Amino acid sequence: MSDRSGAKAKAKPPAPQRVAVRKTYKLFIGGKFPRSESGRSYPVQNANVALSSRKDVRDAVVAARAAVKGWSGATAYNRGQILYRVAEMLEGRREQFVALGVPGDEVDAATDRWVWYAGWSDKLPQVYGGANPVAGPYFNLSAPEPTGVVGVVAPERPALLGLVSVIAPAIVSGNTVVVLASPTEPLAAITLAEVLATSDLPGGVVNLLTGRITETAPTLAGHMDVNALDLTGVTDAGLAADLEVAAAQNLKRVLRPAPADHDWSADPGLTRMTTLLETKTVWHPKGV
């Protein structure tokens, strides 16, 4: 083939085939997405996911502790606003979770659960605190306060709704959490972390680790700077007993609900919130 001048036209080379950028799902610690300090990952759900180490657990606890003062010191109204913002962002990314295999009705239920807990942020002190009758010229007032850093073993499934149902009740009152996500369905957890990172939630309030529960849970349970432990996702009775023994070293509060209590579609009630609270009682004299 030639143009009008008689010169041969050069054939266009074929367009290079684009290589897709494969995503490696990382940890969520202190508001950032680091790889495991060990450099390990494992294949699951057709993806590479970071395999947490004991050092990652310790780093996550440090981040959670650093966030306690600011988060617990925020107003209850502000915490509720942020949890509601999480629901807004989750609603906007519904199709992304569906593409990961999370049923649409589960995404909707998880979104509604964020809204439900957001509404409790400024009502807990009214329901769980109050004035106590005493025999004497005193005011006696009790008020709920956050426990501090809470270690959570999330349920294996439902991967999203179960995860939200253990995170939201812990943080709404001012606690911060280190969460061990489902080892078999971790993509929903790290994608939720991306939602949290864009929802005005301060870094360190929620820290998410993926990998083997048997490797990371003992370090979390025995950590002396963790104040409470939620063992919802531990199905092995022997492992749960060992974690309770480790938690006793610094008198951690332990939540270990029975498997029959894991109806994630039911009304969540107040137990998960109130179990992770301390009660502060103040005496004050009346008059001069």
CSV table of C-alpha atoms in Angstrom, one decimal:
chain,number,residue,atom,x,y,z
A,1,MET,CA,0.0,0.0,0.0
A,2,SER,CA,1.3,3.5,-0.8
A,3,ASP,CA,0.3,7.1,-0.5
A,4,ARG,CA,-0.1,9.6,-3.4
A,5,SER,CA,3.7,10.3,-3.4
A,6,GLY,CA,4.4,6.6,-4.0
A,7,ALA,CA,5.9,6.1,-0.5
A,8,LYS,CA,4.9,2.9,1.2
A,9,ALA,CA,2.7,3.5,4.3
A,10,LYS,CA,4.0,1.8,7.5
A,11,ALA,CA,1.7,-0.6,9.2
A,12,LYS,CA,0.8,0.3,12.7
A,13,PRO,CA,2.2,-2.1,15.3
A,14,PRO,CA,-0.3,-3.9,17.3
A,15,ALA,CA,-1.3,-2.2,20.6
A,16,PRO,CA,0.4,-3.8,23.6
A,17,GLN,CA,-1.9,-5.9,25.8
A,18,ARG,CA,-2.4,-4.2,29.1
A,19,VAL,CA,-1.4,-6.1,32.2
A,20,ALA,CA,-3.9,-5.5,35.0
A,21,VAL,CA,-2.5,-4.2,38.4
A,22,ARG,CA,-3.2,-7.0,40.8
A,23,LYS,CA,-4.1,-5.9,44.3
A,24,THR,CA,-2.4,-7.2,47.4
A,25,TYR,CA,-4.7,-6.8,50.3
A,26,LYS,CA,-2.7,-5.2,53.2
A,27,LEU,CA,-3.2,-4.7,56.9
A,28,PHE,CA,-4.9,-1.6,58.4
A,29,ILE,CA,-2.9,-0.2,61.3
A,30,GLY,CA,-3.0,3.4,62.6
A,31,GLY,CA,-5.0,4.6,59.6
A,32,LYS,CA,-2.4,3.2,57.1
A,33,PHE,CA,-2.2,0.1,55.0
A,34,PRO,CA,1.2,-1.5,55.7
A,35,ARG,CA,2.3,-4.9,54.5
A,36,SER,CA,3.0,-7.4,57.2
A,37,GLU,CA,6.4,-6.7,58.8
A,38,SER,CA,7.3,-10.3,58.1
A,39,GLY,CA,6.7,-9.7,54.3
A,40,ARG,CA,4.4,-12.8,54.2
A,41,SER,CA,1.1,-13.1,52.4
A,42,TYR,CA,-1.2,-16.0,51.7
A,43,PRO,CA,-3.6,-16.8,48.8
A,44,VAL,CA,-7.3,-16.7,49.6
A,45,GLN,CA,-10.4,-15.8,47.7
A,46,ASN,CA,-8.3,-15.5,44.5
A,47,ALA,CA,-6.2,-12.8,46.0
A,48,ASN,CA,-3.0,-12.3,47.9
A,49,VAL,CA,-3.6,-11.2,51.5
A,50,ALA,CA,-1.1,-10.1,54.1
A,51,LEU,CA,-0.3,-12.7,56.7
A,52,SER,CA,0.0,-11.0,60.1
A,53,SER,CA,2.8,-11.7,62.5
A,54,ARG,CA,3.0,-11.2,66.3
A,55,LYS,CA,4.9,-8.0,65.7
A,56,ASP,CA,2.0,-6.7,63.6
A,57,VAL,CA,-0.3,-7.4,66.6
A,58,ARG,CA,2.0,-5.4,68.9
A,59,ASP,CA,2.2,-2.5,66.4
A,60,ALA,CA,-1.6,-2.5,66.1
A,61,VAL,CA,-2.0,-2.3,69.9
A,62,VAL,CA,0.4,0.6,70.0
A,63,ALA,CA,-1.7,2.4,67.4
A,64,ALA,CA,-4.9,1.6,69.3
A,65,ARG,CA,-3.5,2.9,72.6
A,66,ALA,CA,-2.4,6.1,71.0
A,67,ALA,CA,-5.9,6.7,69.6
A,68,VAL,CA,-7.7,6.1,72.9
A,69,LYS,CA,-7.3,9.6,74.4
A,70,GLY,CA,-8.6,11.5,71.3
A,71,TRP,CA,-11.4,9.1,70.5
A,72,SER,CA,-12.7,8.7,74.0
A,73,GLY,CA,-12.4,12.4,74.5
A,74,ALA,CA,-14.5,13.2,71.5
A,75,THR,CA,-18.1,14.1,72.2
A,76,ALA,CA,-20.6,11.3,71.9
A,77,TYR,CA,-22.4,13.3,69.2
A,78,ASN,CA,-19.2,13.5,67.1
A,79,ARG,CA,-18.6,9.7,67.4
A,80,GLY,CA,-22.2,9.2,66.2
A,81,GLN,CA,-21.6,11.5,63.3
A,82,ILE,CA,-18.5,9.5,62.3
A,83,LEU,CA,-20.3,6.1,62.5
A,84,TYR,CA,-23.1,7.5,60.4
A,85,ARG,CA,-20.5,8.7,57.9
A,86,VAL,CA,-19.2,5.1,57.7
A,87,ALA,CA,-22.7,4.0,56.8
A,88,GLU,CA,-22.8,6.6,54.1
A,89,MET,CA,-19.5,5.5,52.6
A,90,LEU,CA,-20.5,1.8,52.8
A,91,GLU,CA,-23.7,2.5,51.0
A,92,GLY,CA,-21.8,4.2,48.2
A,93,ARG,CA,-19.5,1.2,47.8
A,94,ARG,CA,-22.2,-1.5,47.9
A,95,GLU,CA,-21.5,-2.9,44.5
A,96,GLN,CA,-17.8,-3.3,45.3
A,97,PHE,CA,-18.7,-5.6,48.2
A,98,VAL,CA,-21.2,-7.5,46.0
A,99,ALA,CA,-18.4,-8.0,43.5
A,100,LEU,CA,-16.3,-9.5,46.3
A,101,GLY,CA,-19.0,-12.1,46.9
A,102,VAL,CA,-20.8,-10.4,49.8
A,103,PRO,CA,-24.6,-10.8,49.3
A,104,GLY,CA,-26.4,-7.5,48.6
A,105,ASP,CA,-28.8,-7.9,51.6
A,106,GLU,CA,-25.8,-8.5,53.9
A,107,VAL,CA,-24.2,-5.2,52.7
A,108,ASP,CA,-27.5,-3.5,53.4
A,109,ALA,CA,-27.8,-5.0,56.8
A,110,ALA,CA,-24.2,-4.0,57.7
A,111,THR,CA,-24.9,-0.5,56.6
A,112,ASP,CA,-28.1,-0.3,58.7
A,113,ARG,CA,-26.2,-1.7,61.7
A,114,TRP,CA,-23.7,1.2,61.5
A,115,VAL,CA,-26.7,3.6,61.6
A,116,TRP,CA,-28.2,1.8,64.5
A,117,TYR,CA,-25.1,2.0,66.6
A,118,ALA,CA,-24.5,5.6,65.6
A,119,GLY,CA,-27.8,6.5,67.2
A,120,TRP,CA,-26.7,5.0,70.5
A,121,SER,CA,-23.6,7.2,70.9
A,122,ASP,CA,-25.2,9.9,72.9
A,123,LYS,CA,-27.9,7.7,74.6
A,124,LEU,CA,-25.7,5.2,76.4
A,125,PRO,CA,-25.0,7.5,79.4
A,126,GLN,CA,-28.7,8.1,79.8
A,127,VAL,CA,-29.5,4.4,79.7
A,128,TYR,CA,-26.5,2.9,81.5
A,129,GLY,CA,-25.8,5.8,83.9
A,130,GLY,CA,-27.8,7.9,86.3
A,131,ALA,CA,-28.2,9.3,89.8
A,132,ASN,CA,-28.2,6.7,92.6
A,133,PRO,CA,-30.2,7.1,95.8
A,134,VAL,CA,-28.0,7.3,98.9
A,135,ALA,CA,-28.6,7.8,102.7
A,136,GLY,CA,-26.8,11.0,103.3
A,137,PRO,CA,-26.3,14.6,102.1
A,138,TYR,CA,-24.6,13.5,98.9
A,139,PHE,CA,-25.1,13.3,95.1
A,140,ASN,CA,-24.1,9.9,93.8
A,141,LEU,CA,-23.8,9.8,90.1
A,142,SER,CA,-22.7,6.9,87.9
A,143,ALA,CA,-21.6,7.3,84.3
A,144,PRO,CA,-20.2,4.8,81.7
A,145,GLU,CA,-16.7,5.2,80.4
A,146,PRO,CA,-14.8,3.2,77.7
A,147,THR,CA,-12.6,0.3,78.8
A,148,GLY,CA,-9.8,1.3,76.5
A,149,VAL,CA,-8.1,-1.0,73.9
A,150,VAL,CA,-10.3,-4.0,73.0
A,151,GLY,CA,-8.9,-7.0,71.1
A,152,VAL,CA,-11.5,-8.6,68.9
A,153,VAL,CA,-11.6,-12.0,67.1
A,154,ALA,CA,-14.2,-11.4,64.3
A,155,PRO,CA,-16.5,-14.2,63.3
A,156,GLU,CA,-15.6,-16.2,60.2
A,157,ARG,CA,-18.9,-15.5,58.5
A,158,PRO,CA,-20.9,-13.5,57.7
A,159,ALA,CA,-17.7,-11.8,56.8
A,160,LEU,CA,-19.1,-8.2,56.6
A,161,LEU,CA,-22.1,-8.2,58.9
A,162,GLY,CA,-20.4,-10.2,61.6
A,163,LEU,CA,-17.4,-7.9,61.4
A,164,VAL,CA,-19.5,-4.7,61.7
A,165,SER,CA,-21.5,-6.2,64.5
A,166,VAL,CA,-18.3,-6.6,66.7
A,167,ILE,CA,-16.5,-3.4,65.7
A,168,ALA,CA,-19.4,-0.8,66.0
A,169,PRO,CA,-20.5,-1.6,69.5
A,170,ALA,CA,-16.9,-1.5,70.8
A,171,ILE,CA,-16.0,1.9,69.3
A,172,VAL,CA,-19.2,3.8,69.6
A,173,SER,CA,-18.6,4.3,73.4
A,174,GLY,CA,-15.0,5.5,72.9
A,175,ASN,CA,-13.0,2.2,72.9
A,176,THR,CA,-10.4,1.5,70.2
A,177,VAL,CA,-10.0,-2.0,68.7
A,178,VAL,CA,-7.5,-4.4,67.3
A,179,VAL,CA,-9.5,-6.9,65.1
A,180,LEU,CA,-8.4,-10.2,63.8
A,181,ALA,CA,-10.4,-10.7,60.6
A,182,SER,CA,-11.8,-13.9,59.2
A,183,PRO,CA,-8.9,-15.9,57.8
A,184,THR,CA,-11.0,-17.6,55.2
A,185,GLU,CA,-13.0,-14.5,53.9
A,186,PRO,CA,-10.7,-11.5,54.7
A,187,LEU,CA,-11.4,-9.4,51.6
A,188,ALA,CA,-14.6,-7.8,53.1
A,189,ALA,CA,-12.6,-6.8,56.1
A,190,ILE,CA,-9.8,-5.0,54.3
A,191,THR,CA,-12.3,-3.4,51.9
A,192,LEU,CA,-14.2,-2.2,55.0
A,193,ALA,CA,-10.9,-0.8,56.2
A,194,GLU,CA,-10.8,1.3,53.0
A,195,VAL,CA,-14.3,2.6,53.9
A,196,LEU,CA,-13.1,3.5,57.4
A,197,ALA,CA,-10.1,5.3,56.1
A,198,THR,CA,-12.3,7.7,54.1
A,199,SER,CA,-15.0,8.2,56.8
A,200,ASP,CA,-13.3,10.7,59.2
A,201,LEU,CA,-12.5,8.0,61.6
A,202,PRO,CA,-9.2,8.9,63.4
A,203,GLY,CA,-6.3,6.6,62.6
A,204,GLY,CA,-5.8,3.9,65.2
A,205,VAL,CA,-9.4,3.7,66.4
A,206,VAL,CA,-9.9,0.5,64.2
A,207,ASN,CA,-6.9,-1.7,63.3
A,208,LEU,CA,-7.5,-4.8,61.2
A,209,LEU,CA,-5.2,-7.7,60.8
A,210,THR,CA,-5.6,-10.7,58.5
A,211,GLY,CA,-4.0,-14.1,58.7
A,212,ARG,CA,-4.0,-17.1,61.1
A,213,ILE,CA,-6.0,-16.7,64.3
A,214,THR,CA,-4.0,-19.4,66.0
A,215,GLU,CA,-0.8,-17.4,65.4
A,216,THR,CA,-2.0,-13.9,66.4
A,217,ALA,CA,-4.8,-14.4,69.0
A,218,PRO,CA,-2.5,-15.6,71.8
A,219,THR,CA,-0.3,-12.5,71.4
A,220,LEU,CA,-3.4,-10.3,71.5
A,221,ALA,CA,-4.9,-12.0,74.5
A,222,GLY,CA,-1.7,-11.9,76.5
A,223,HIS,CA,-0.8,-8.3,75.6
A,224,MET,CA,-0.6,-6.2,78.8
A,225,ASP,CA,-1.8,-3.0,77.1
A,226,VAL,CA,-5.1,-4.6,76.0
A,227,ASN,CA,-8.0,-4.0,78.4
A,228,ALA,CA,-10.7,-6.3,77.0
A,229,LEU,CA,-11.1,-9.2,74.7
A,230,ASP,CA,-14.0,-10.3,72.5
A,231,LEU,CA,-13.7,-13.9,71.5
A,232,THR,CA,-16.8,-14.1,69.3
A,233,GLY,CA,-14.9,-15.6,66.4
A,234,VAL,CA,-13.1,-18.3,68.3
A,235,THR,CA,-14.9,-21.6,67.6
A,236,ASP,CA,-12.3,-23.9,69.1
A,237,ALA,CA,-13.1,-24.4,72.8
A,238,GLY,CA,-9.6,-25.3,73.7
A,239,LEU,CA,-8.1,-22.2,72.0
A,240,ALA,CA,-10.8,-20.0,73.7
A,241,ALA,CA,-9.9,-21.4,77.1
A,242,ASP,CA,-6.2,-20.8,76.5
A,243,LEU,CA,-7.0,-17.2,75.4
A,244,GLU,CA,-9.1,-16.6,78.6
A,245,VAL,CA,-6.1,-17.8,80.7
A,246,ALA,CA,-3.8,-15.4,78.9
A,247,ALA,CA,-6.3,-12.6,79.3
A,248,ALA,CA,-6.3,-13.1,83.1
A,249,GLN,CA,-2.7,-11.9,83.4
A,250,ASN,CA,-3.9,-8.3,83.6
A,251,LEU,CA,-7.6,-9.0,84.4
A,252,LYS,CA,-8.9,-8.3,80.9
A,253,ARG,CA,-12.7,-8.2,80.6
A,254,VAL,CA,-13.6,-11.1,78.3
A,255,LEU,CA,-16.7,-11.4,76.2
A,256,ARG,CA,-17.2,-15.0,75.1
A,257,PRO,CA,-20.8,-15.4,73.8
A,258,ALA,CA,-22.3,-18.8,73.2
A,259,PRO,CA,-22.6,-19.9,69.5
A,260,ALA,CA,-26.3,-19.8,69.9
A,261,ASP,CA,-26.1,-16.0,70.4
A,262,HIS,CA,-24.6,-15.5,67.0
A,263,ASP,CA,-27.8,-14.6,65.1
A,264,TRP,CA,-26.4,-11.6,63.3
A,265,SER,CA,-29.8,-10.7,61.7
A,266,ALA,CA,-31.5,-10.3,65.1
A,267,ASP,CA,-31.7,-7.1,67.1
A,268,PRO,CA,-28.2,-6.7,68.5
A,269,GLY,CA,-29.3,-5.4,71.9
A,270,LEU,CA,-27.0,-3.5,74.3
A,271,THR,CA,-24.9,-6.4,75.7
A,272,ARG,CA,-21.9,-5.9,73.4
A,273,MET,CA,-21.8,-2.2,74.2
A,274,THR,CA,-22.3,-2.4,77.9
A,275,THR,CA,-19.8,-5.3,78.4
A,276,LEU,CA,-17.0,-3.1,77.1
A,277,LEU,CA,-17.8,-0.2,79.4
A,278,GLU,CA,-16.5,0.7,82.9
A,279,THR,CA,-18.8,2.5,85.4
A,280,LYS,CA,-17.4,5.6,87.1
A,281,THR,CA,-19.3,6.6,90.2
A,282,VAL,CA,-18.8,10.1,91.8
A,283,TRP,CA,-19.9,11.2,95.2
A,284,HIS,CA,-20.4,14.9,95.8
A,285,PRO,CA,-21.7,16.6,99.0
A,286,LYS,CA,-24.8,18.7,98.9
A,287,GLY,CA,-24.9,22.2,100.1
A,288,VAL,CA,-21.9,24.2,101.4
